[in-house]
Amino acid sequence: MTHPPHLTVVDHPLVQHKLTLMREKDTSTASFRRLLREISLLLGYEVFRDLPLTTRRIETPLQPMDAPTLEGKKLTLVSILRAGNGMLDGVLELAPSARVGFVGLYRDHDTLEAIEYYCKLPSDLEERTVVLLDPMLATANSAVAAVDRVKQAGARDIRFMCLLAAPEGVARMGEAHPDVRVFTAVVDDRLNEKGYITPGLGDAGDRLFGTK
Ligand code: PRP
Ligand code: URA
């Protein structure tokens, strides 16, 4: 399948296997949480694939060499509350020095509009690569609002990392923010009449935190 240029689908077998376990309705909260953390680490591997490298002079036990090392591009992770928090620890294992911000959004059940209730972002976003974290890209109302927010705060280099995307959400992000690269494990079939991704995995926040 061909994907739009702003979309990367991480179809690694480990990711796909873990995602199937997450989708199953009888998967426990503890397993769902662990799997989301593990998949996020694997997705992060792709999200950071183009981080710039430089070299550093080191000595191996045999000889000196100019060895590759990260140039030190500053990273910021922004978790979209609540469910984005389930991705945070996995990505922080890859990027332990990253700054972390939070945008609190919930979907109005009737209109599906994103309602903001919290925002705390690091300063100097202009100089940073910003990776937004949210497992679900459904209508993209939440993602578009979160990107609007980090752009208002100065961010220019922005990536959006999710687990499941609906085709409708991918298209909307491409229209609203064509400069933002979207990374997902899968693009599912479609949204249902209530705005849920199908076949999907249900409500990510509720499954992650054991609510409802
Ligand atoms: C979920 C999910 C996304 C949003 C996606 O959050 O985590 O933020 O829905 O839907 P959209 O693309 O149609 O905006 P929800 O609003 O259920 O809040 P929660 O994380 O607090 O459960
Ligand atoms: N939010 C979720 O948690 N799940 C969906 O399927 C859509 C939005």
PDB file of C-alpha atoms and ligand atoms in Angstrom:
ATOM      1  CA  MET A   1       0.000   0.000   0.000  1.00  0.00           C
ATOM      2  CA  THR A   2       1.308   3.498  -0.768  1.00  0.00           C
ATOM      3  CA  HIS A   3       1.109   6.068   1.978  1.00  0.00           C
ATOM      4  CA  PRO A   4       1.043   9.863   1.799  1.00  0.00           C
ATOM      5  CA  PRO A   5       4.488  11.444   2.194  1.00  0.00           C
ATOM      6  CA  HIS A   6       3.804  12.745   5.707  1.00  0.00           C
ATOM      7  CA  LEU A   7       3.017   9.223   7.006  1.00  0.00           C
ATOM      8  CA  THR A   8       5.381   6.462   8.183  1.00  0.00           C
ATOM      9  CA  VAL A   9       3.850   3.085   9.082  1.00  0.00           C
ATOM     10  CA  VAL A  10       6.115   1.013  11.330  1.00  0.00           C
ATOM     11  CA  ASP A  11       5.186  -2.493  10.240  1.00  0.00           C
ATOM     12  CA  HIS A  12       7.899  -4.335  12.191  1.00  0.00           C
ATOM     13  CA  PRO A  13       6.695  -7.846  13.193  1.00  0.00           C
ATOM     14  CA  LEU A  14       7.323  -7.221  16.912  1.00  0.00           C
ATOM     15  CA  VAL A  15       5.179  -4.091  16.773  1.00  0.00           C
ATOM     16  CA  GLN A  16       2.391  -5.864  14.906  1.00  0.00           C
ATOM     17  CA  HIS A  17       2.404  -8.831  17.307  1.00  0.00           C
ATOM     18  CA  LYS A  18       2.242  -6.633  20.393  1.00  0.00           C
ATOM     19  CA  LEU A  19      -0.485  -4.508  18.821  1.00  0.00           C
ATOM     20  CA  THR A  20      -2.648  -7.593  18.263  1.00  0.00           C
ATOM     21  CA  LEU A  21      -2.314  -8.430  21.968  1.00  0.00           C
ATOM     22  CA  MET A  22      -3.361  -4.880  22.839  1.00  0.00           C
ATOM     23  CA  ARG A  23      -6.418  -4.996  20.600  1.00  0.00           C
ATOM     24  CA  GLU A  24      -7.863  -8.097  22.265  1.00  0.00           C
ATOM     25  CA  LYS A  25     -10.735  -7.103  24.496  1.00  0.00           C
ATOM     26  CA  ASP A  26      -9.730  -9.404  27.356  1.00  0.00           C
ATOM     27  CA  THR A  27      -6.166  -8.077  27.641  1.00  0.00           C
ATOM     28  CA  SER A  28      -5.677  -6.856  31.225  1.00  0.00           C
ATOM     29  CA  THR A  29      -4.924  -3.268  32.157  1.00  0.00           C
ATOM     30  CA  ALA A  30      -1.464  -4.305  33.349  1.00  0.00           C
ATOM     31  CA  SER A  31      -0.656  -6.031  30.042  1.00  0.00           C
ATOM     32  CA  PHE A  32      -2.103  -3.179  27.973  1.00  0.00           C
ATOM     33  CA  ARG A  33       0.104  -0.706  29.851  1.00  0.00           C
ATOM     34  CA  ARG A  34       3.242  -2.817  29.452  1.00  0.00           C
ATOM     35  CA  LEU A  35       2.609  -3.448  25.751  1.00  0.00           C
ATOM     36  CA  LEU A  36       2.007   0.250  25.031  1.00  0.00           C
ATOM     37  CA  ARG A  37       5.299   1.108  26.714  1.00  0.00           C
ATOM     38  CA  GLU A  38       7.148  -1.578  24.728  1.00  0.00           C
ATOM     39  CA  ILE A  39       5.618  -0.594  21.371  1.00  0.00           C
ATOM     40  CA  SER A  40       6.349   3.068  22.030  1.00  0.00           C
ATOM     41  CA  LEU A  41      10.030   2.270  22.443  1.00  0.00           C
ATOM     42  CA  LEU A  42       9.997   0.407  19.115  1.00  0.00           C
ATOM     43  CA  LEU A  43       8.125   3.238  17.342  1.00  0.00           C
ATOM     44  CA  GLY A  44      10.567   5.728  18.817  1.00  0.00           C
ATOM     45  CA  TYR A  45      13.363   3.909  17.048  1.00  0.00           C
ATOM     46  CA  GLU A  46      11.826   4.997  13.711  1.00  0.00           C
ATOM     47  CA  VAL A  47      10.824   8.472  14.857  1.00  0.00           C
ATOM     48  CA  PHE A  48      14.460   9.205  15.756  1.00  0.00           C
ATOM     49  CA  ARG A  49      15.991   7.495  12.721  1.00  0.00           C
ATOM     50  CA  ASP A  50      17.177  10.775  11.144  1.00  0.00           C
ATOM     51  CA  LEU A  51      18.689  12.373  14.262  1.00  0.00           C
ATOM     52  CA  PRO A  52      21.897  14.057  13.152  1.00  0.00           C
ATOM     53  CA  LEU A  53      25.201  12.363  13.975  1.00  0.00           C
ATOM     54  CA  THR A  54      28.666  13.774  14.362  1.00  0.00           C
ATOM     55  CA  THR A  55      31.869  11.998  15.324  1.00  0.00           C
ATOM     56  CA  ARG A  56      33.925  11.944  18.499  1.00  0.00           C
ATOM     57  CA  ARG A  57      37.513  10.839  18.912  1.00  0.00           C
ATOM     58  CA  ILE A  58      37.672   7.762  21.156  1.00  0.00           C
ATOM     59  CA  GLU A  59      40.143   4.990  21.876  1.00  0.00           C
ATOM     60  CA  THR A  60      39.078   1.381  21.514  1.00  0.00           C
ATOM     61  CA  PRO A  61      41.310  -1.207  23.222  1.00  0.00           C
ATOM     62  CA  LEU A  62      43.074  -1.516  19.839  1.00  0.00           C
ATOM     63  CA  GLN A  63      43.343   1.990  18.377  1.00  0.00           C
ATOM     64  CA  PRO A  64      41.889   5.505  18.215  1.00  0.00           C
ATOM     65  CA  MET A  65      38.903   6.121  15.964  1.00  0.00           C
ATOM     66  CA  ASP A  66      36.400   8.826  15.054  1.00  0.00           C
ATOM     67  CA  ALA A  67      33.196   7.208  16.292  1.00  0.00           C
ATOM     68  CA  PRO A  68      29.603   8.285  15.529  1.00  0.00           C
ATOM     69  CA  THR A  69      27.768  10.072  18.293  1.00  0.00           C
ATOM     70  CA  LEU A  70      24.518  12.046  18.441  1.00  0.00           C
ATOM     71  CA  GLU A  71      25.031  15.683  17.561  1.00  0.00           C
ATOM     72  CA  GLY A  72      22.951  16.599  20.591  1.00  0.00           C
ATOM     73  CA  LYS A  73      19.803  17.904  18.912  1.00  0.00           C
ATOM     74  CA  LYS A  74      17.517  18.954  21.743  1.00  0.00           C
ATOM     75  CA  LEU A  75      14.385  16.832  22.070  1.00  0.00           C
ATOM     76  CA  THR A  76      11.032  17.525  23.655  1.00  0.00           C
ATOM     77  CA  LEU A  77       8.307  14.934  24.129  1.00  0.00           C
ATOM     78  CA  VAL A  78       4.751  16.212  24.507  1.00  0.00           C
ATOM     79  CA  SER A  79       2.228  13.796  25.958  1.00  0.00           C
ATOM     80  CA  ILE A  80      -1.400  14.382  25.018  1.00  0.00           C
ATOM     81  CA  LEU A  81      -3.296  13.536  28.199  1.00  0.00           C
ATOM     82  CA  ARG A  82      -4.370  11.122  29.247  1.00  0.00           C
ATOM     83  CA  ALA A  83      -3.405   8.272  26.957  1.00  0.00           C
ATOM     84  CA  GLY A  84      -0.155   9.826  25.713  1.00  0.00           C
ATOM     85  CA  ASN A  85       1.288   9.167  29.173  1.00  0.00           C
ATOM     86  CA  GLY A  86       1.249   5.459  28.356  1.00  0.00           C
ATOM     87  CA  MET A  87       3.840   6.116  25.636  1.00  0.00           C
ATOM     88  CA  LEU A  88       6.086   8.424  27.606  1.00  0.00           C
ATOM     89  CA  ASP A  89       8.241   5.978  29.583  1.00  0.00           C
ATOM     90  CA  GLY A  90       9.036   3.845  26.526  1.00  0.00           C
ATOM     91  CA  VAL A  91      10.250   6.841  24.534  1.00  0.00           C
ATOM     92  CA  LEU A  92      12.136   8.273  27.519  1.00  0.00           C
ATOM     93  CA  GLU A  93      14.154   5.054  27.655  1.00  0.00           C
ATOM     94  CA  LEU A  94      15.488   6.009  24.208  1.00  0.00           C
ATOM     95  CA  ALA A  95      15.853   9.708  24.918  1.00  0.00           C
ATOM     96  CA  PRO A  96      16.427  10.031  28.682  1.00  0.00           C
ATOM     97  CA  SER A  97      17.454  13.691  28.531  1.00  0.00           C
ATOM     98  CA  ALA A  98      14.397  14.845  26.608  1.00  0.00           C
ATOM     99  CA  ARG A  99      12.301  17.627  28.095  1.00  0.00           C
ATOM    100  CA  VAL A 100       8.641  16.708  28.622  1.00  0.00           C
ATOM    101  CA  GLY A 101       5.502  18.773  28.112  1.00  0.00           C
ATOM    102  CA  PHE A 102       1.810  17.978  28.514  1.00  0.00           C
ATOM    103  CA  VAL A 103      -1.311  19.058  26.664  1.00  0.00           C
ATOM    104  CA  GLY A 104      -4.544  17.953  28.334  1.00  0.00           C
ATOM    105  CA  LEU A 105      -7.358  17.358  25.845  1.00  0.00           C
ATOM    106  CA  TYR A 106     -10.546  15.346  25.877  1.00  0.00           C
ATOM    107  CA  ARG A 107     -13.051  14.693  23.113  1.00  0.00           C
ATOM    108  CA  ASP A 108     -16.552  15.987  23.603  1.00  0.00           C
ATOM    109  CA  HIS A 109     -18.608  12.806  23.150  1.00  0.00           C
ATOM    110  CA  ASP A 110     -21.289  14.509  21.026  1.00  0.00           C
ATOM    111  CA  THR A 111     -19.329  16.901  18.825  1.00  0.00           C
ATOM    112  CA  LEU A 112     -15.962  15.042  18.884  1.00  0.00           C
ATOM    113  CA  GLU A 113     -14.312  18.458  19.263  1.00  0.00           C
ATOM    114  CA  ALA A 114     -11.121  18.517  21.346  1.00  0.00           C
ATOM    115  CA  ILE A 115     -11.477  20.462  24.613  1.00  0.00           C
ATOM    116  CA  GLU A 116      -8.253  21.684  26.215  1.00  0.00           C
ATOM    117  CA  TYR A 117      -8.022  21.566  30.035  1.00  0.00           C
ATOM    118  CA  TYR A 118      -4.264  21.762  30.669  1.00  0.00           C
ATOM    119  CA  CYS A 119      -1.059  22.873  28.990  1.00  0.00           C
ATOM    120  CA  LYS A 120       2.497  22.934  30.307  1.00  0.00           C
ATOM    121  CA  LEU A 121       5.305  23.136  27.773  1.00  0.00           C
ATOM    122  CA  PRO A 122       9.066  23.656  28.106  1.00  0.00           C
ATOM    123  CA  SER A 123      10.507  26.943  26.841  1.00  0.00           C
ATOM    124  CA  ASP A 124      12.788  27.213  23.780  1.00  0.00           C
ATOM    125  CA  LEU A 125      10.628  24.932  21.597  1.00  0.00           C
ATOM    126  CA  GLU A 126      11.956  26.836  18.540  1.00  0.00           C
ATOM    127  CA  GLU A 127      15.293  25.053  18.920  1.00  0.00           C
ATOM    128  CA  ARG A 128      13.907  21.596  19.625  1.00  0.00           C
ATOM    129  CA  THR A 129      12.553  18.583  17.825  1.00  0.00           C
ATOM    130  CA  VAL A 130       9.103  18.104  19.327  1.00  0.00           C
ATOM    131  CA  VAL A 131       7.516  14.650  19.347  1.00  0.00           C
ATOM    132  CA  LEU A 132       3.833  14.560  20.256  1.00  0.00           C
ATOM    133  CA  LEU A 133       2.632  11.308  21.810  1.00  0.00           C
ATOM    134  CA  ASP A 134      -0.922   9.942  21.648  1.00  0.00           C
ATOM    135  CA  PRO A 135      -1.842   6.321  20.877  1.00  0.00           C
ATOM    136  CA  MET A 136      -4.970   7.223  18.866  1.00  0.00           C
ATOM    137  CA  LEU A 137      -5.370   9.408  15.764  1.00  0.00           C
ATOM    138  CA  ALA A 138      -9.105   9.191  15.056  1.00  0.00           C
ATOM    139  CA  THR A 139     -10.766  12.349  13.680  1.00  0.00           C
ATOM    140  CA  ALA A 140      -7.434  14.115  14.412  1.00  0.00           C
ATOM    141  CA  ASN A 141      -9.278  16.899  16.251  1.00  0.00           C
ATOM    142  CA  SER A 142      -7.037  16.294  19.292  1.00  0.00           C
ATOM    143  CA  ALA A 143      -3.835  15.986  17.273  1.00  0.00           C
ATOM    144  CA  VAL A 144      -4.538  19.143  15.244  1.00  0.00           C
ATOM    145  CA  ALA A 145      -5.322  21.090  18.455  1.00  0.00           C
ATOM    146  CA  ALA A 146      -2.121  19.821  20.126  1.00  0.00           C
ATOM    147  CA  VAL A 147       0.001  20.753  17.106  1.00  0.00           C
ATOM    148  CA  ASP A 148      -1.670  24.197  17.021  1.00  0.00           C
ATOM    149  CA  ARG A 149      -0.665  24.590  20.675  1.00  0.00           C
ATOM    150  CA  VAL A 150       3.008  23.647  20.254  1.00  0.00           C
ATOM    151  CA  LYS A 151       3.265  25.820  17.123  1.00  0.00           C
ATOM    152  CA  GLN A 152       1.846  28.772  19.102  1.00  0.00           C
ATOM    153  CA  ALA A 153       4.619  28.064  21.633  1.00  0.00           C
ATOM    154  CA  GLY A 154       7.244  28.298  18.888  1.00  0.00           C
ATOM    155  CA  ALA A 155       7.811  24.688  17.763  1.00  0.00           C
ATOM    156  CA  ARG A 156       8.865  24.267  14.124  1.00  0.00           C
ATOM    157  CA  ASP A 157      10.228  20.716  13.870  1.00  0.00           C
ATOM    158  CA  ILE A 158       7.268  18.565  14.936  1.00  0.00           C
ATOM    159  CA  ARG A 159       6.507  14.843  14.707  1.00  0.00           C
ATOM    160  CA  PHE A 160       3.369  13.012  15.805  1.00  0.00           C
ATOM    161  CA  MET A 161       3.685   9.467  17.121  1.00  0.00           C
ATOM    162  CA  CYS A 162       0.676   7.197  17.566  1.00  0.00           C
ATOM    163  CA  LEU A 163      -0.246   3.544  17.626  1.00  0.00           C
ATOM    164  CA  LEU A 164      -3.450   3.402  15.613  1.00  0.00           C
ATOM    165  CA  ALA A 165      -4.571   5.868  12.961  1.00  0.00           C
ATOM    166  CA  ALA A 166      -7.808   6.154  11.019  1.00  0.00           C
ATOM    167  CA  PRO A 167      -7.537   7.106   7.331  1.00  0.00           C
ATOM    168  CA  GLU A 168      -9.760  10.093   8.101  1.00  0.00           C
ATOM    169  CA  GLY A 169      -7.320  11.317  10.784  1.00  0.00           C
ATOM    170  CA  VAL A 170      -4.262  10.858   8.581  1.00  0.00           C
ATOM    171  CA  ALA A 171      -5.920  12.903   5.808  1.00  0.00           C
ATOM    172  CA  ARG A 172      -6.990  15.641   8.223  1.00  0.00           C
ATOM    173  CA  MET A 173      -3.482  15.973   9.667  1.00  0.00           C
ATOM    174  CA  GLY A 174      -2.055  16.207   6.151  1.00  0.00           C
ATOM    175  CA  GLU A 175      -4.437  19.060   5.363  1.00  0.00           C
ATOM    176  CA  ALA A 176      -4.106  20.947   8.654  1.00  0.00           C
ATOM    177  CA  HIS A 177      -0.376  20.432   9.303  1.00  0.00           C
ATOM    178  CA  PRO A 178       1.368  19.091   6.171  1.00  0.00           C
ATOM    179  CA  ASP A 179       4.772  19.816   7.739  1.00  0.00           C
ATOM    180  CA  VAL A 180       4.197  17.367  10.606  1.00  0.00           C
ATOM    181  CA  ARG A 181       5.357  13.795  10.031  1.00  0.00           C
ATOM    182  CA  VAL A 182       3.027  11.150  11.441  1.00  0.00           C
ATOM    183  CA  PHE A 183       4.387   7.809  12.684  1.00  0.00           C
ATOM    184  CA  THR A 184       1.970   4.966  13.404  1.00  0.00           C
ATOM    185  CA  ALA A 185       1.990   1.190  13.785  1.00  0.00           C
ATOM    186  CA  VAL A 186      -1.068   0.808  11.563  1.00  0.00           C
ATOM    187  CA  VAL A 187      -3.764   2.611   9.608  1.00  0.00           C
ATOM    188  CA  ASP A 188      -7.045   0.865  10.433  1.00  0.00           C
ATOM    189  CA  ASP A 189     -10.173   0.618   8.250  1.00  0.00           C
ATOM    190  CA  ARG A 190     -12.311   3.614   9.222  1.00  0.00           C
ATOM    191  CA  LEU A 191     -14.084   5.542  11.966  1.00  0.00           C
ATOM    192  CA  ASN A 192     -17.468   4.320  13.179  1.00  0.00           C
ATOM    193  CA  GLU A 193     -20.474   6.603  13.728  1.00  0.00           C
ATOM    194  CA  LYS A 194     -19.218   7.455  17.244  1.00  0.00           C
ATOM    195  CA  GLY A 195     -15.762   8.435  16.018  1.00  0.00           C
ATOM    196  CA  TYR A 196     -14.022   5.263  17.207  1.00  0.00           C
ATOM    197  CA  ILE A 197     -11.316   3.682  15.096  1.00  0.00           C
ATOM    198  CA  THR A 198     -12.374   0.276  13.715  1.00  0.00           C
ATOM    199  CA  PRO A 199     -11.418  -2.487  14.203  1.00  0.00           C
ATOM    200  CA  GLY A 200      -9.383  -0.458  16.721  1.00  0.00           C
ATOM    201  CA  LEU A 201      -8.736  -1.270  20.344  1.00  0.00           C
ATOM    202  CA  GLY A 202     -11.506   0.683  22.059  1.00  0.00           C
ATOM    203  CA  ASP A 203     -10.903   3.664  24.324  1.00  0.00           C
ATOM    204  CA  ALA A 204      -7.155   3.854  24.869  1.00  0.00           C
ATOM    205  CA  GLY A 205      -7.313   6.034  27.989  1.00  0.00           C
ATOM    206  CA  ASP A 206      -9.886   3.816  29.681  1.00  0.00           C
ATOM    207  CA  ARG A 207      -7.967   0.643  28.878  1.00  0.00           C
ATOM    208  CA  LEU A 208      -4.679   2.163  30.026  1.00  0.00           C
ATOM    209  CA  PHE A 209      -5.971   3.491  33.325  1.00  0.00           C
ATOM    210  CA  GLY A 210      -8.732   0.947  34.023  1.00  0.00           C
ATOM    211  CA  THR A 211     -11.504   3.542  34.047  1.00  0.00           C
ATOM    212  CA  LYS A 212     -15.143   3.044  32.902  1.00  0.00           C
TER     213      LYS A 212
HETATM  214  C1  PRP B   1      -8.503   9.860  22.907  1.00  0.00           C
HETATM  215  C2  PRP B   1      -7.104   9.656  22.380  1.00  0.00           C
HETATM  216  C3  PRP B   1      -6.869  10.914  21.598  1.00  0.00           C
HETATM  217  C4  PRP B   1      -8.242  11.210  21.040  1.00  0.00           C
HETATM  218  C5  PRP B   1      -8.263  10.806  19.597  1.00  0.00           C
HETATM  219  O1  PRP B   1      -8.503  10.686  24.015  1.00  0.00           O
HETATM  220  O2  PRP B   1      -6.157   9.423  23.389  1.00  0.00           O
HETATM  221  O3  PRP B   1      -6.395  11.996  22.386  1.00  0.00           O
HETATM  222  O4  PRP B   1      -9.169  10.424  21.789  1.00  0.00           O
HETATM  223  O5  PRP B   1      -9.465  11.150  18.991  1.00  0.00           O
HETATM  224  P1  PRP B   1      -9.554  12.284  17.883  1.00  0.00           P
HETATM  225  O6  PRP B   1      -8.480  12.004  16.898  1.00  0.00           O
HETATM  226  O7  PRP B   1     -10.931  12.065  17.307  1.00  0.00           O
HETATM  227  O8  PRP B   1      -9.429  13.606  18.533  1.00  0.00           O
HETATM  228  P2  PRP B   1      -9.825  11.028  24.837  1.00  0.00           P
HETATM  229  O9  PRP B   1     -10.472  12.251  24.303  1.00  0.00           O
HETATM  230  O10 PRP B   1     -10.695   9.807  24.926  1.00  0.00           O
HETATM  231  O11 PRP B   1      -9.233  11.405  26.248  1.00  0.00           O
HETATM  232  P3  PRP B   1      -8.438  10.519  27.320  1.00  0.00           P
HETATM  233  O12 PRP B   1      -7.067  10.269  26.755  1.00  0.00           O
HETATM  234  O13 PRP B   1      -8.422  11.376  28.524  1.00  0.00           O
HETATM  235  O14 PRP B   1      -9.189   9.232  27.530  1.00  0.00           O
HETATM  236  N1  URA B   2     -10.046   7.606  21.074  1.00  0.00           N
HETATM  237  C1  URA B   2      -9.858   6.331  21.513  1.00  0.00           C
HETATM  238  O1  URA B   2      -9.370   6.119  22.628  1.00  0.00           O
HETATM  239  N2  URA B   2     -10.197   5.334  20.700  1.00  0.00           N
HETATM  240  C2  URA B   2     -10.708   5.520  19.479  1.00  0.00           C
HETATM  241  O2  URA B   2     -10.993   4.535  18.779  1.00  0.00           O
HETATM  242  C3  URA B   2     -10.914   6.845  19.042  1.00  0.00           C
HETATM  243  C4  URA B   2     -10.542   7.870  19.850  1.00  0.00           C
END
